[in-house]
CSV table of C-alpha atoms in Angstrom, one decimal:
chain,number,residue,atom,x,y,z
A,1,UNK,CA,5.7,2.0,9.3
A,2,UNK,CA,6.2,6.0,8.9
A,3,UNK,CA,10.0,4.9,7.5
A,4,UNK,CA,8.3,2.4,5.2
A,5,UNK,CA,5.9,5.2,3.8
A,6,UNK,CA,9.1,7.3,3.2
A,7,UNK,CA,11.2,4.5,1.2
A,8,UNK,CA,8.6,3.4,-0.4
A,9,UNK,CA,7.6,7.1,-1.8
A,10,UNK,CA,11.0,7.6,-2.5
A,11,UNK,CA,11.4,4.6,-4.0
A,12,UNK,CA,7.8,5.3,-6.0
A,13,UNK,CA,8.8,8.7,-7.1
A,14,UNK,CA,12.4,7.5,-8.4
A,15,UNK,CA,10.9,4.9,-10.2
A,16,UNK,CA,7.9,6.8,-11.3
A,17,UNK,CA,10.9,9.7,-12.6
A,18,UNK,CA,13.1,7.2,-14.7
A,19,UNK,CA,10.3,6.0,-16.5
A,20,UNK,CA,8.3,9.1,-17.6
A,21,UNK,CA,11.5,10.2,-19.2
A,22,UNK,CA,9.2,9.5,-22.7
A,23,UNK,CA,5.6,11.9,-24.0
A,24,UNK,CA,3.4,9.1,-23.0
A,25,UNK,CA,0.1,10.5,-22.3
A,26,UNK,CA,-0.6,7.3,-19.8
A,27,UNK,CA,2.5,6.9,-18.4
A,28,UNK,CA,2.5,10.8,-16.8
A,29,UNK,CA,-1.2,10.1,-16.1
A,30,UNK,CA,0.1,6.9,-14.8
A,31,UNK,CA,2.9,8.8,-13.0
A,32,UNK,CA,0.9,11.3,-11.4
A,33,UNK,CA,-1.7,9.3,-9.9
A,34,UNK,CA,1.4,6.5,-8.3
A,35,UNK,CA,3.1,10.5,-7.1
A,36,UNK,CA,-1.1,11.0,-5.4
A,37,UNK,CA,-0.8,7.4,-4.5
A,38,UNK,CA,2.3,8.2,-2.3
A,39,UNK,CA,1.2,11.7,-1.4
A,40,UNK,CA,-1.5,10.3,0.4
A,41,UNK,CA,-0.8,7.6,2.3
A,42,UNK,CA,2.9,9.2,3.7
A,43,UNK,CA,0.0,12.1,4.8
A,44,UNK,CA,-2.3,9.4,6.2
A,45,UNK,CA,0.7,7.8,7.9
A,46,UNK,CA,1.6,10.9,9.6
A,47,UNK,CA,-1.2,11.8,10.7
A,48,UNK,CA,-1.8,7.9,12.0
A,49,UNK,CA,1.7,8.8,14.1
A,50,UNK,CA,1.1,12.0,15.2
A,51,UNK,CA,-2.4,10.4,17.4
A,52,UNK,CA,-2.1,11.7,20.3
A,53,UNK,CA,-2.6,8.1,22.1
A,54,UNK,CA,-3.8,9.1,25.4
A,55,UNK,CA,-6.4,11.3,24.0
A,56,UNK,CA,-10.4,10.9,24.8
A,57,UNK,CA,-10.9,9.4,20.5
A,58,UNK,CA,-7.6,7.6,19.9
A,59,UNK,CA,-9.0,5.0,18.4
A,60,UNK,CA,-11.6,7.2,17.0
A,61,UNK,CA,-8.6,9.0,15.8
A,62,UNK,CA,-7.2,5.8,14.0
A,63,UNK,CA,-10.5,4.7,12.8
A,64,UNK,CA,-11.3,7.4,10.5
A,65,UNK,CA,-7.5,7.3,9.0
A,66,UNK,CA,-7.0,3.8,8.6
A,67,UNK,CA,-10.5,4.0,6.8
A,68,UNK,CA,-8.7,6.4,4.9
A,69,UNK,CA,-5.6,4.5,4.1
A,70,UNK,CA,-8.8,1.9,3.2
A,71,UNK,CA,-9.7,4.0,0.4
A,72,UNK,CA,-6.7,5.4,-0.9
A,73,UNK,CA,-5.7,1.5,-1.8
A,74,UNK,CA,-9.2,1.0,-3.5
A,75,UNK,CA,-8.2,4.2,-5.0
A,76,UNK,CA,-4.7,2.4,-6.0
A,77,UNK,CA,-6.1,-0.8,-7.7
A,78,UNK,CA,-8.6,0.8,-9.8
A,79,UNK,CA,-5.8,2.6,-11.8
A,80,UNK,CA,-5.1,1.2,-14.9
A,81,UNK,CA,-1.6,0.5,-15.3
A,82,UNK,CA,0.1,1.1,-19.1
A,83,UNK,CA,1.2,-1.7,-20.8
A,84,UNK,CA,4.7,-2.0,-19.6
A,85,UNK,CA,2.7,-2.3,-16.3
A,86,UNK,CA,0.1,-4.4,-17.2
A,87,UNK,CA,1.5,-7.0,-15.0
A,88,UNK,CA,1.0,-5.7,-12.1
A,89,UNK,CA,-2.1,-4.5,-11.6
A,90,UNK,CA,-3.8,-8.1,-9.6
A,91,UNK,CA,-1.0,-7.1,-7.3
A,92,UNK,CA,-2.7,-3.8,-6.5
A,93,UNK,CA,-5.2,-6.1,-6.4
A,94,UNK,CA,-4.6,-7.9,-4.2
A,95,UNK,CA,-2.7,-4.6,-2.2
A,96,UNK,CA,-6.3,-2.9,-1.8
A,97,UNK,CA,-7.4,-6.2,-0.2
A,98,UNK,CA,-5.9,-6.7,1.7
A,99,UNK,CA,-5.8,-3.7,3.4
A,100,UNK,CA,-9.8,-4.0,3.5
A,101,UNK,CA,-9.8,-7.0,5.5
A,102,UNK,CA,-7.1,-5.1,8.4
A,103,UNK,CA,-9.0,-1.9,8.4
A,104,UNK,CA,-11.8,-4.0,9.1
A,105,UNK,CA,-10.4,-6.1,11.4
A,106,UNK,CA,-8.9,-3.6,13.4
A,107,UNK,CA,-13.0,-1.8,13.6
A,108,UNK,CA,-13.9,-5.6,15.8
A,109,UNK,CA,-10.9,-5.3,17.0
A,110,UNK,CA,-11.2,-1.7,19.4
A,111,UNK,CA,-15.2,-2.9,18.8
A,112,UNK,CA,-17.6,-2.5,21.7
A,113,UNK,CA,-15.3,-0.7,23.7
A,114,UNK,CA,-12.1,-3.7,24.2
A,115,UNK,CA,-9.7,-4.6,22.7
A,116,UNK,CA,-9.0,-8.1,20.7
A,117,UNK,CA,-5.0,-8.7,20.1
A,118,UNK,CA,-6.1,-12.2,17.9
A,119,UNK,CA,-7.8,-10.0,16.1
A,120,UNK,CA,-5.5,-7.5,16.3
A,121,UNK,CA,-2.4,-9.3,15.9
A,122,UNK,CA,-4.4,-10.6,12.4
A,123,UNK,CA,-5.7,-6.7,11.3
A,124,UNK,CA,-1.7,-6.4,11.3
A,125,UNK,CA,-0.4,-9.3,9.6
A,126,UNK,CA,-2.9,-7.8,7.0
A,127,UNK,CA,-1.7,-4.5,7.0
A,128,UNK,CA,2.0,-5.4,6.3
A,129,UNK,CA,1.3,-8.1,3.2
A,130,UNK,CA,-0.9,-4.8,1.8
A,131,UNK,CA,2.2,-3.3,1.4
A,132,UNK,CA,4.2,-5.6,1.4
A,133,UNK,CA,2.5,-5.7,-2.2
A,134,UNK,CA,2.9,-2.0,-3.1
A,135,UNK,CA,7.0,-2.6,-2.2
A,136,UNK,CA,6.7,-5.2,-4.9
A,137,UNK,CA,5.1,-3.3,-7.3
A,138,UNK,CA,7.9,-0.6,-6.9
A,139,UNK,CA,10.8,-2.4,-7.0
A,140,UNK,CA,9.2,-3.6,-9.8
A,141,UNK,CA,8.2,-0.1,-11.3
A,142,UNK,CA,11.9,1.2,-10.0
A,143,UNK,CA,13.1,-2.0,-12.7
A,144,UNK,CA,14.9,-4.6,-9.9
A,145,UNK,CA,13.6,-8.0,-9.4
A,146,UNK,CA,12.6,-8.0,-5.8
A,147,UNK,CA,14.1,-10.9,-4.0
A,148,UNK,CA,11.6,-12.2,-1.1
A,149,UNK,CA,12.1,-15.5,-0.1
A,150,UNK,CA,8.0,-16.0,-0.5
A,151,UNK,CA,7.9,-14.8,-3.6
A,152,UNK,CA,8.2,-16.2,-6.7
A,153,UNK,CA,9.5,-14.7,-9.8
A,154,UNK,CA,7.9,-16.5,-12.9
A,155,UNK,CA,9.7,-15.3,-16.5
A,156,UNK,CA,7.7,-15.8,-20.0
A,157,UNK,CA,9.7,-17.1,-22.9
A,158,UNK,CA,8.9,-15.3,-25.9
């Protein structure tokens, strides 16, 4: 997961640097917001990876970091994408919805002092779906067409 977040951060930073060559204030603000988003998820990911699994507070710490991640994804979904990237807003919304469901499910999986493997697996799947949408967004921002068997791209004719 740590490698995935670093890859996302690096790709997004590169994409935003390339697309923000002009002095368009909306695009500049969008770039800053995307940089902030990537920085936040990278910091949260580092914190999650540094949790001492043997600690008495490990579960509470994990759930707290996941709550912060959910909040970060919700803020991301609220971003006003510039017109040239407006088509990506729905993916940002979906990403946030999947992360919210993942975090809710992780809370349920670790609730009541027990661990529910099936709910945790459901949470993990939603977590992956959230990040998959982020990767697709980054690909498009980078000017690349994502290659994913589950993704269908439709082009509009002018």
